[in-house]
Tab-separated table of C-alpha atoms and ligand atoms in Angstrom:
chain	number	residue	atom	x	y	z
A	22	UNK	CA	-15.189	-165.012	47.743
A	23	UNK	CA	-16.854	-163.005	44.952
A	24	UNK	CA	-20.376	-161.857	45.288
A	25	UNK	CA	-20.941	-161.789	41.500
A	26	UNK	CA	-22.943	-164.194	39.469
A	27	UNK	CA	-25.559	-164.660	42.118
A	28	UNK	CA	-28.076	-167.526	42.008
A	29	UNK	CA	-31.818	-166.429	42.036
A	30	UNK	CA	-33.522	-166.381	45.433
A	31	UNK	CA	-36.708	-168.240	46.029
A	32	UNK	CA	-39.859	-166.398	47.331
A	33	UNK	CA	-40.315	-164.373	50.542
A	34	UNK	CA	-36.994	-162.838	50.921
A	35	UNK	CA	-38.748	-159.575	52.118
A	36	UNK	CA	-41.226	-159.798	55.035
A	37	UNK	CA	-44.711	-160.888	54.088
A	38	UNK	CA	-47.523	-158.597	55.050
A	39	UNK	CA	-49.171	-159.484	58.385
A	40	UNK	CA	-52.369	-157.731	57.057
A	41	UNK	CA	-52.484	-159.896	54.048
A	42	UNK	CA	-51.944	-163.024	56.103
A	43	UNK	CA	-54.671	-162.118	58.497
A	44	UNK	CA	-57.062	-161.639	55.644
A	45	UNK	CA	-56.121	-165.020	54.052
A	46	UNK	CA	-56.595	-166.768	57.533
A	47	UNK	CA	-59.990	-165.203	57.990
A	48	UNK	CA	-61.240	-166.420	54.695
A	49	UNK	CA	-59.776	-169.876	55.294
A	50	UNK	CA	-61.590	-169.903	58.595
A	51	UNK	CA	-64.878	-169.025	56.946
A	52	UNK	CA	-64.444	-171.753	54.334
A	53	UNK	CA	-63.479	-174.336	56.913
A	54	UNK	CA	-66.142	-173.577	59.633
A	55	UNK	CA	-68.887	-171.843	57.612
A	56	UNK	CA	-68.904	-168.522	59.496
A	57	UNK	CA	-66.703	-165.424	59.901
A	58	UNK	CA	-64.306	-165.518	62.791
A	59	UNK	CA	-64.823	-163.346	65.848
A	60	UNK	CA	-61.162	-163.117	66.868
A	61	UNK	CA	-57.900	-162.819	64.988
A	62	UNK	CA	-54.565	-162.773	66.823
A	63	UNK	CA	-50.919	-163.072	65.829
A	64	UNK	CA	-47.610	-163.930	67.502
A	65	UNK	CA	-44.131	-163.813	65.919
A	66	UNK	CA	-41.115	-166.062	65.829
A	67	UNK	CA	-37.731	-164.649	66.991
A	68	UNK	CA	-34.066	-164.824	65.919
A	69	UNK	CA	-31.455	-164.432	68.479
A	70	UNK	CA	-28.607	-162.016	67.577
A	71	UNK	CA	-26.180	-163.387	70.405
A	72	UNK	CA	-26.542	-165.221	73.717
A	73	UNK	CA	-27.058	-168.861	73.093
A	74	UNK	CA	-27.707	-171.559	75.628
A	75	UNK	CA	-27.439	-168.812	78.307
A	76	UNK	CA	-31.191	-168.459	79.199
A	77	UNK	CA	-31.543	-171.457	81.259
A	78	UNK	CA	-28.251	-170.555	82.994
A	79	UNK	CA	-29.978	-167.283	84.221
A	80	UNK	CA	-27.844	-165.396	81.811
A	81	UNK	CA	-28.377	-162.928	79.084
A	82	UNK	CA	-29.794	-163.202	75.639
A	83	UNK	CA	-30.289	-160.611	72.836
A	84	UNK	CA	-33.097	-161.573	70.433
A	85	UNK	CA	-35.497	-159.829	68.289
A	86	UNK	CA	-39.074	-160.786	67.307
A	87	UNK	CA	-39.238	-161.358	63.446
A	88	UNK	CA	-41.702	-160.299	60.766
A	89	UNK	CA	-42.828	-163.854	60.377
A	90	UNK	CA	-46.019	-164.621	62.383
A	91	UNK	CA	-48.335	-167.352	63.438
A	92	UNK	CA	-51.879	-166.091	62.907
A	93	UNK	CA	-54.977	-167.714	64.463
A	94	UNK	CA	-58.646	-166.903	63.548
A	95	UNK	CA	-61.283	-168.237	65.930
A	96	UNK	CA	-65.005	-168.235	66.587
A	97	UNK	CA	-67.721	-169.776	68.546
A	98	UNK	CA	-69.050	-172.943	66.926
A	99	UNK	CA	-72.915	-172.555	66.274
A	100	UNK	CA	-73.526	-175.953	67.945
A	101	UNK	CA	-70.533	-177.186	69.784
A	102	UNK	CA	-70.197	-180.993	70.477
A	103	UNK	CA	-69.581	-179.893	74.131
A	104	UNK	CA	-69.262	-176.798	76.108
A	105	UNK	CA	-65.503	-177.276	76.213
A	106	UNK	CA	-64.970	-178.652	72.806
A	107	UNK	CA	-62.160	-177.240	70.589
A	108	UNK	CA	-61.873	-177.927	66.849
A	109	UNK	CA	-58.468	-176.849	65.345
A	110	UNK	CA	-57.449	-176.735	61.704
A	111	UNK	CA	-54.158	-175.699	60.173
A	112	UNK	CA	-53.341	-174.411	56.730
A	113	UNK	CA	-50.308	-176.570	56.813
A	114	UNK	CA	-52.031	-179.880	57.388
A	115	UNK	CA	-55.225	-181.708	56.317
A	116	UNK	CA	-57.976	-182.654	58.773
A	117	UNK	CA	-59.335	-181.305	61.948
A	118	UNK	CA	-57.913	-182.000	65.342
A	119	UNK	CA	-60.277	-182.032	68.312
A	120	UNK	CA	-59.826	-182.026	72.057
A	121	UNK	CA	-61.660	-180.872	75.087
A	122	UNK	CA	-60.586	-178.148	77.566
A	123	UNK	CA	-61.487	-180.505	80.391
A	124	UNK	CA	-59.077	-183.150	79.139
A	125	UNK	CA	-56.009	-181.554	77.527
A	126	UNK	CA	-54.018	-184.723	77.357
A	127	UNK	CA	-50.420	-183.684	78.145
A	128	UNK	CA	-49.045	-186.852	76.868
A	129	UNK	CA	-50.624	-186.619	73.385
A	130	UNK	CA	-47.939	-185.360	70.917
A	131	UNK	CA	-49.191	-183.753	67.711
A	132	UNK	CA	-49.174	-180.126	66.370
A	133	UNK	CA	-51.919	-179.197	68.776
A	134	UNK	CA	-49.533	-179.933	71.797
A	135	UNK	CA	-48.521	-176.340	71.744
A	136	UNK	CA	-52.197	-175.112	71.790
A	137	UNK	CA	-53.210	-177.591	74.347
A	138	UNK	CA	-50.256	-176.669	76.619
A	139	UNK	CA	-50.931	-172.961	76.490
A	140	UNK	CA	-54.630	-173.499	77.008
A	141	UNK	CA	-53.816	-175.526	80.271
A	142	UNK	CA	-51.733	-172.465	81.414
A	143	UNK	CA	-54.569	-170.071	80.803
A	144	UNK	CA	-57.220	-172.393	82.647
A	145	UNK	CA	-54.871	-172.728	85.676
A	146	UNK	CA	-55.047	-168.854	85.728
A	147	UNK	CA	-58.859	-168.917	85.613
A	148	UNK	CA	-59.040	-167.885	81.998
A	149	UNK	CA	-61.534	-170.244	80.470
A	150	UNK	CA	-62.326	-169.472	76.760
A	151	UNK	CA	-65.058	-172.078	76.472
A	152	UNK	CA	-65.687	-174.012	73.225
A	153	UNK	CA	-64.140	-172.459	69.979
A	154	UNK	CA	-63.071	-173.310	66.406
A	155	UNK	CA	-59.666	-172.225	65.346
A	156	UNK	CA	-57.656	-171.948	62.191
A	157	UNK	CA	-53.966	-171.606	62.414
A	158	UNK	CA	-51.447	-170.345	59.828
A	159	UNK	CA	-47.713	-169.904	60.198
A	160	UNK	CA	-45.051	-168.130	58.284
A	161	UNK	CA	-42.368	-169.048	60.909
A	162	UNK	CA	-40.526	-171.844	59.271
A	163	UNK	CA	-41.222	-175.041	61.171
A	164	UNK	CA	-38.218	-176.675	62.816
A	165	UNK	CA	-35.979	-173.900	61.641
A	166	UNK	CA	-34.819	-172.768	65.128
A	167	UNK	CA	-36.908	-169.550	64.915
A	168	UNK	CA	-39.268	-170.568	67.678
A	169	UNK	CA	-42.228	-171.674	65.658
A	170	UNK	CA	-43.463	-173.625	68.678
A	171	UNK	CA	-43.214	-170.637	71.001
A	172	UNK	CA	-45.162	-168.570	68.520
A	173	UNK	CA	-47.901	-171.194	68.476
A	174	UNK	CA	-48.015	-171.180	72.366
A	175	UNK	CA	-47.972	-167.421	72.684
A	176	UNK	CA	-50.540	-166.944	69.850
A	177	UNK	CA	-52.857	-169.375	71.748
A	178	UNK	CA	-52.436	-167.498	74.984
A	179	UNK	CA	-53.166	-164.393	73.063
A	180	UNK	CA	-56.343	-165.866	71.649
A	181	UNK	CA	-57.445	-166.726	75.053
A	182	UNK	CA	-57.034	-163.091	76.093
A	183	UNK	CA	-59.074	-162.081	73.100
A	184	UNK	CA	-61.840	-164.525	73.830
A	185	UNK	CA	-62.101	-163.853	77.526
A	186	UNK	CA	-61.370	-160.123	77.440
A	187	UNK	CA	-58.707	-160.552	80.253
A	188	UNK	CA	-55.039	-159.748	79.828
A	189	UNK	CA	-52.094	-161.668	80.983
A	190	UNK	CA	-49.193	-159.840	82.342
A	191	UNK	CA	-46.647	-160.347	79.449
A	192	UNK	CA	-43.883	-162.020	81.431
A	193	UNK	CA	-46.501	-164.238	83.048
A	194	UNK	CA	-47.712	-165.158	79.641
A	195	UNK	CA	-44.280	-166.052	78.504
A	196	UNK	CA	-43.866	-168.280	81.596
A	197	UNK	CA	-47.050	-170.096	81.047
A	198	UNK	CA	-46.018	-170.784	77.524
A	199	UNK	CA	-42.666	-172.009	78.613
A	200	UNK	CA	-44.311	-174.431	80.879
A	201	UNK	CA	-46.461	-175.553	77.924
A	202	UNK	CA	-43.292	-176.420	76.029
A	203	UNK	CA	-41.829	-178.325	79.084
A	204	UNK	CA	-45.003	-180.374	79.819
A	205	UNK	CA	-46.846	-180.737	76.409
A	206	UNK	CA	-43.693	-180.844	74.022
A	207	UNK	CA	-41.177	-182.356	76.398
A	208	UNK	CA	-38.500	-179.694	75.813
A	209	UNK	CA	-36.914	-178.188	78.885
A	210	UNK	CA	-36.394	-174.865	77.199
A	211	UNK	CA	-35.321	-171.591	78.807
A	212	UNK	CA	-37.596	-168.393	78.561
A	213	UNK	CA	-36.072	-166.698	75.647
A	214	UNK	CA	-38.307	-167.908	72.902
A	215	UNK	CA	-41.740	-167.312	74.514
A	216	UNK	CA	-40.399	-163.991	76.062
A	217	UNK	CA	-39.402	-162.706	72.607
A	218	UNK	CA	-42.640	-163.649	71.002
A	219	UNK	CA	-44.789	-162.137	73.821
A	220	UNK	CA	-42.716	-158.978	74.433
A	221	UNK	CA	-41.185	-158.191	70.958
A	222	UNK	CA	-41.254	-154.589	69.960
A	223	UNK	CA	-41.053	-153.107	66.472
A	224	UNK	CA	-37.569	-151.792	65.838
A	225	UNK	CA	-36.159	-153.003	69.050
A	226	UNK	CA	-33.838	-155.763	70.208
A	227	UNK	CA	-34.566	-157.172	73.678
A	228	UNK	CA	-31.541	-157.594	75.947
A	229	UNK	CA	-33.204	-160.046	78.381
A	230	UNK	CA	-31.795	-160.834	81.888
A	231	UNK	CA	-33.117	-164.272	82.270
A	232	UNK	CA	-32.573	-164.260	86.020
A	233	UNK	CA	-34.830	-161.200	86.703
A	234	UNK	CA	-36.970	-161.994	83.613
A	235	UNK	CA	-36.680	-158.260	82.556
A	236	UNK	CA	-35.711	-156.840	79.203
A	237	UNK	CA	-33.977	-153.585	78.232
A	238	UNK	CA	-35.162	-152.492	74.708
A	239	UNK	CA	-32.173	-151.529	72.516
A	240	UNK	CA	-33.236	-149.860	69.226
A	241	UNK	CA	-31.978	-151.287	65.961
A	242	UNK	CA	-32.371	-148.040	64.151
A	243	UNK	CA	-29.191	-147.746	62.080
A	244	UNK	CA	-30.458	-147.466	58.582
A	245	UNK	CA	-27.331	-149.049	57.157
A	246	UNK	CA	-27.831	-152.297	58.903
A	247	UNK	CA	-30.003	-155.318	57.947
A	248	UNK	CA	-30.647	-158.606	59.590
A	249	UNK	CA	-30.292	-161.573	57.331
A	250	UNK	CA	-31.574	-164.856	58.414
A	251	UNK	CA	-30.480	-168.004	56.366
A	252	UNK	CA	-32.262	-171.176	56.973
A	253	UNK	CA	-29.734	-174.161	56.404
A	254	UNK	CA	-32.896	-176.365	55.815
A	255	UNK	CA	-31.182	-179.157	57.871
A	256	UNK	CA	-32.377	-180.420	61.136
A	257	UNK	CA	-30.422	-183.165	62.832
A	258	UNK	CA	-32.553	-185.481	64.746
A	259	UNK	CA	-30.408	-185.508	67.846
A	260	UNK	CA	-31.608	-182.168	69.031
A	261	UNK	CA	-34.235	-183.282	71.630
A	262	UNK	CA	-31.977	-185.328	73.960
A	263	UNK	CA	-28.881	-183.212	73.300
A	264	UNK	CA	-30.548	-180.049	74.539
A	265	UNK	CA	-31.529	-181.745	77.794
A	266	UNK	CA	-28.073	-183.059	78.235
A	267	UNK	CA	-26.379	-179.592	77.613
A	268	UNK	CA	-28.740	-178.243	80.310
A	269	UNK	CA	-27.816	-180.867	82.780
A	270	UNK	CA	-24.031	-180.485	81.967
A	271	UNK	CA	-24.453	-176.768	82.768
A	272	UNK	CA	-26.103	-177.671	86.128
A	273	UNK	CA	-23.311	-180.083	86.882
A	274	UNK	CA	-20.718	-177.283	86.332
A	275	UNK	CA	-22.546	-174.851	88.539
A	276	UNK	CA	-22.814	-177.538	91.248
A	277	UNK	CA	-18.995	-178.016	91.108
A	278	UNK	CA	-18.466	-174.256	91.204
A	279	UNK	CA	-20.899	-174.068	94.250
A	280	UNK	CA	-23.291	-171.654	92.663
A	281	UNK	CA	-26.937	-171.667	91.755
A	282	UNK	CA	-26.481	-171.074	87.971
A	283	UNK	CA	-23.457	-170.381	85.722
A	284	UNK	CA	-24.610	-166.787	85.684
A	285	UNK	CA	-22.902	-166.490	89.027
A	286	UNK	CA	-19.463	-167.516	87.606
A	287	UNK	CA	-16.845	-165.151	86.026
A	288	UNK	CA	-14.177	-166.182	83.460
A	289	UNK	CA	-11.393	-166.004	86.085
A	290	UNK	CA	-13.311	-168.089	88.602
A	291	UNK	CA	-13.909	-170.716	85.974
A	292	UNK	CA	-10.406	-170.756	84.814
A	293	UNK	CA	-9.230	-171.143	88.510
A	294	UNK	CA	-11.655	-174.093	88.957
A	295	UNK	CA	-10.616	-175.968	85.761
A	296	UNK	CA	-8.912	-178.859	87.458
A	297	UNK	CA	-12.125	-179.646	89.508
A	298	UNK	CA	-14.176	-180.668	86.406
A	299	UNK	CA	-13.737	-183.029	83.429
A	300	UNK	CA	-13.016	-181.562	80.052
A	301	UNK	CA	-16.491	-181.649	78.639
A	302	UNK	CA	-18.160	-179.989	81.611
A	303	UNK	CA	-15.497	-177.401	81.609
A	304	UNK	CA	-15.976	-176.535	77.889
A	305	UNK	CA	-19.839	-176.377	78.400
A	306	UNK	CA	-19.343	-173.821	81.283
A	307	UNK	CA	-16.575	-172.068	79.323
A	308	UNK	CA	-19.048	-171.316	76.580
A	309	UNK	CA	-21.840	-170.133	78.875
A	310	UNK	CA	-19.632	-167.864	80.897
A	311	UNK	CA	-17.999	-166.367	77.848
A	312	UNK	CA	-21.356	-166.047	75.984
A	313	UNK	CA	-22.767	-164.004	78.800
A	314	UNK	CA	-19.756	-161.616	78.556
A	315	UNK	CA	-20.161	-161.511	74.760
A	316	UNK	CA	-23.835	-160.791	74.858
A	317	UNK	CA	-23.665	-157.754	77.167
A	318	UNK	CA	-20.595	-156.548	75.332
A	319	UNK	CA	-22.513	-156.918	72.005
A	320	UNK	CA	-25.442	-154.989	73.329
A	321	UNK	CA	-23.119	-152.197	74.525
A	322	UNK	CA	-21.275	-152.135	71.201
A	323	UNK	CA	-24.484	-152.063	69.203
A	324	UNK	CA	-25.745	-149.148	71.045
A	325	UNK	CA	-22.699	-147.087	70.174
A	326	UNK	CA	-22.761	-148.307	66.571
A	327	UNK	CA	-19.503	-150.262	67.042
A	328	UNK	CA	-20.299	-152.706	64.405
A	329	UNK	CA	-16.785	-154.166	64.044
A	330	UNK	CA	-17.067	-155.342	67.740
A	331	UNK	CA	-20.637	-156.673	67.327
A	332	UNK	CA	-19.377	-158.706	64.399
A	333	UNK	CA	-16.317	-160.055	66.141
A	334	UNK	CA	-18.429	-161.192	69.070
A	335	UNK	CA	-20.910	-162.867	66.702
A	336	UNK	CA	-18.190	-164.878	65.079
A	337	UNK	CA	-16.627	-165.712	68.568
A	338	UNK	CA	-20.128	-166.890	69.729
A	339	UNK	CA	-20.420	-169.310	66.736
A	340	UNK	CA	-16.887	-170.617	67.372
A	341	UNK	CA	-17.678	-171.291	71.048
A	342	UNK	CA	-20.962	-172.978	70.117
A	343	UNK	CA	-19.205	-175.165	67.653
A	344	UNK	CA	-16.171	-176.121	69.606
A	345	UNK	CA	-16.969	-175.756	73.346
A	346	UNK	CA	-20.808	-176.318	73.523
A	347	UNK	CA	-20.940	-178.650	70.408
A	348	UNK	CA	-24.311	-177.704	69.229
A	349	UNK	CA	-23.458	-176.531	65.762
A	350	UNK	CA	-23.380	-178.918	62.610
A	351	UNK	CA	-21.324	-178.838	59.454
A	352	UNK	CA	-24.015	-177.107	57.352
A	353	UNK	CA	-24.357	-174.141	59.884
A	354	UNK	CA	-20.554	-173.938	59.995
A	355	UNK	CA	-20.391	-173.718	56.156
A	356	UNK	CA	-23.023	-170.881	56.180
A	357	UNK	CA	-21.016	-168.878	58.771
A	358	UNK	CA	-17.746	-169.539	57.010
A	359	UNK	CA	-19.140	-168.314	53.730
A	360	UNK	CA	-20.495	-165.192	55.386
A	361	UNK	CA	-16.924	-164.621	56.754
A	362	UNK	CA	-15.517	-164.984	53.315
A	363	UNK	CA	-17.754	-162.203	52.036
A	364	UNK	CA	-16.346	-160.415	55.014
A	365	UNK	CA	-16.516	-156.671	55.854
A	366	UNK	CA	-15.423	-155.721	52.387
A	367	UNK	CA	-18.384	-157.427	50.928
A	368	UNK	CA	-20.871	-155.895	53.539
A	369	UNK	CA	-20.882	-158.694	56.128
A	370	UNK	CA	-20.547	-157.467	59.711
A	371	UNK	CA	-20.863	-160.865	61.541
A	372	UNK	CA	-22.556	-164.174	61.471
A	373	UNK	CA	-23.416	-167.107	63.718
A	374	UNK	CA	-25.820	-170.034	64.360
A	375	UNK	CA	-28.865	-169.021	66.028
A	376	UNK	CA	-31.328	-170.858	68.261
A	377	UNK	CA	-30.719	-174.322	69.925
A	378	UNK	CA	-28.560	-175.691	67.090
A	379	UNK	CA	-27.983	-178.943	65.288
A	380	UNK	CA	-29.481	-177.335	62.189
A	381	UNK	CA	-31.850	-174.363	61.659
A	382	UNK	CA	-30.660	-170.930	60.853
A	383	UNK	CA	-27.726	-168.486	60.876
A	384	UNK	CA	-28.190	-164.843	61.665
A	385	UNK	CA	-25.911	-162.448	59.762
A	386	UNK	CA	-25.760	-158.653	60.088
A	387	UNK	CA	-25.168	-156.966	56.709
A	388	UNK	CA	-24.804	-153.589	55.294
A	389	UNK	CA	-28.103	-152.209	53.891
A	390	UNK	CA	-28.353	-152.449	50.160
A	391	UNK	CA	-25.989	-155.573	49.901
A	392	UNK	CA	-28.375	-158.070	51.522
A	393	UNK	CA	-29.637	-159.703	48.305
A	394	UNK	CA	-26.262	-160.067	46.696
A	395	UNK	CA	-24.793	-161.397	49.979
A	396	UNK	CA	-27.727	-163.865	50.431
A	397	UNK	CA	-27.425	-165.038	46.903
A	398	UNK	CA	-23.806	-165.536	46.977
A	399	UNK	CA	-23.802	-167.396	50.305
A	400	UNK	CA	-26.581	-169.736	49.157
A	401	UNK	CA	-25.063	-170.429	45.884
A	402	UNK	CA	-21.805	-171.476	47.459
A	403	UNK	CA	-23.737	-173.331	50.082
A	404	UNK	CA	-25.432	-175.399	47.446
A	405	UNK	CA	-22.165	-176.075	45.791
A	406	UNK	CA	-20.541	-177.252	49.099
A	407	UNK	CA	-23.573	-179.243	50.538
A	408	UNK	CA	-25.994	-179.908	47.754
A	409	UNK	CA	-28.691	-178.242	49.814
A	410	UNK	CA	-30.998	-175.250	48.954
A	411	UNK	CA	-30.854	-172.680	51.791
A	412	UNK	CA	-33.667	-170.147	52.321
A	413	UNK	CA	-32.692	-166.677	53.169
A	414	UNK	CA	-34.860	-163.831	54.311
A	415	UNK	CA	-34.444	-160.310	55.906
A	416	UNK	CA	-36.240	-158.986	58.809
A	417	UNK	CA	-36.612	-155.925	61.106
A	418	UNK	CA	-37.336	-156.387	64.828
A	419	UNK	CA	-41.144	-156.953	64.890
A	420	UNK	CA	-43.999	-156.201	67.237
A	421	UNK	CA	-44.853	-159.068	69.669
A	422	UNK	CA	-47.963	-160.950	70.008
A	423	UNK	CA	-51.156	-158.952	69.720
A	424	UNK	CA	-54.897	-159.000	69.093
A	425	UNK	CA	-55.690	-157.954	65.379
A	426	UNK	CA	-59.569	-158.252	65.725
A	427	UNK	CA	-61.908	-159.103	68.550
B	510	LIG	C1	-34.004	-173.083	72.295
B	510	LIG	C2	-34.636	-172.875	73.679
B	510	LIG	C3	-34.291	-171.564	74.182
B	510	LIG	C4	-32.756	-171.429	74.266
B	510	LIG	C5	-32.137	-171.778	72.858
B	510	LIG	C6	-30.630	-171.747	73.016
B	510	LIG	O1	-34.400	-172.148	71.299
B	510	LIG	O2	-36.040	-172.936	73.365
B	510	LIG	O3	-34.752	-171.394	75.523
B	510	LIG	O4	-32.146	-172.268	75.212
B	510	LIG	O5	-32.546	-172.940	72.442
B	510	LIG	O6	-30.144	-170.454	73.199
């Protein structure tokens, strides 16, 4: 495939400035609530380089926080409706949502579910922010598989830290946000997304051992490498139930193998037990066991600058998610295929779907300096093949959640 004759790229290919976003959110708060905010906090989305659907199997994941943040500005209302009243507004939606800290309504499903869930976790830990007004803005594409919901949860917990002046231990913070997702959003997710948003570090990938809930920082400091994220801009609706189904299929496989989690199984053990399970369960387990091996191998290869190996493992991960785990979709497959067609000669190191699947984004490692032409070429061909406009952007590993003011 040729990378000449590129189509022009829409806005925000480069990372937006967090400073400018925070300033805009502060003035939007003042306009909405009639006073300057007292606290401003931020939490990023994430992209996973490799290690998909391994987190809830106690395995390994290798994500980075991205330079796309949820920012919240908050302040005490002059005369609150009640001492536990919260008023929340979003730059992405009209209207004001209201709720009480004393009645967080786990069953209520709206955009404040993530806020209410995280607040519930903070209250359980004795961190009561009292009445506040909050204005929320997000540069993490919604529903794009980049953990927009985890960023909202982690940002909320960070806001409570700012308001109460108490800090949560970061892993504990990730855990309480994961519980928020389970209970208030109804998604039985693993720990990766909330962990990445809470513990992300500038310039570093996180090799997370999801059993011990510990992360090894791996620098992504090769000046010749860029992380390119391409949003397919499709989201297939089956994602909710399919995620839970994959999770229980993995649990079924672990049970047949007589272990706690698939983390405890090697490829050889799985191959030897193939006759004990039906084909679907076997293929699900085959993905997870292989993906754990690929993830630790990719982290090792990345540290020695063995990009060829990293790239090969990324493509293998995608194939496995498509064929064995069956969480890809035609649009993601097209994006990965097109990246492969540009290939090493065109500056592409490797590419794969990222996140839960059934739509969302791909992650592609590319040679520095070629990122724009590669993105343009892939998006143009994607449009020709699918009729859909994809949205590409580049990112460096970003700093995790933090207090900007207050
Ligand atoms: C979603 C979940 C994560 C993880 C990924 C798949 O993003 O929230 O916990 O399971 O899917 O790797």
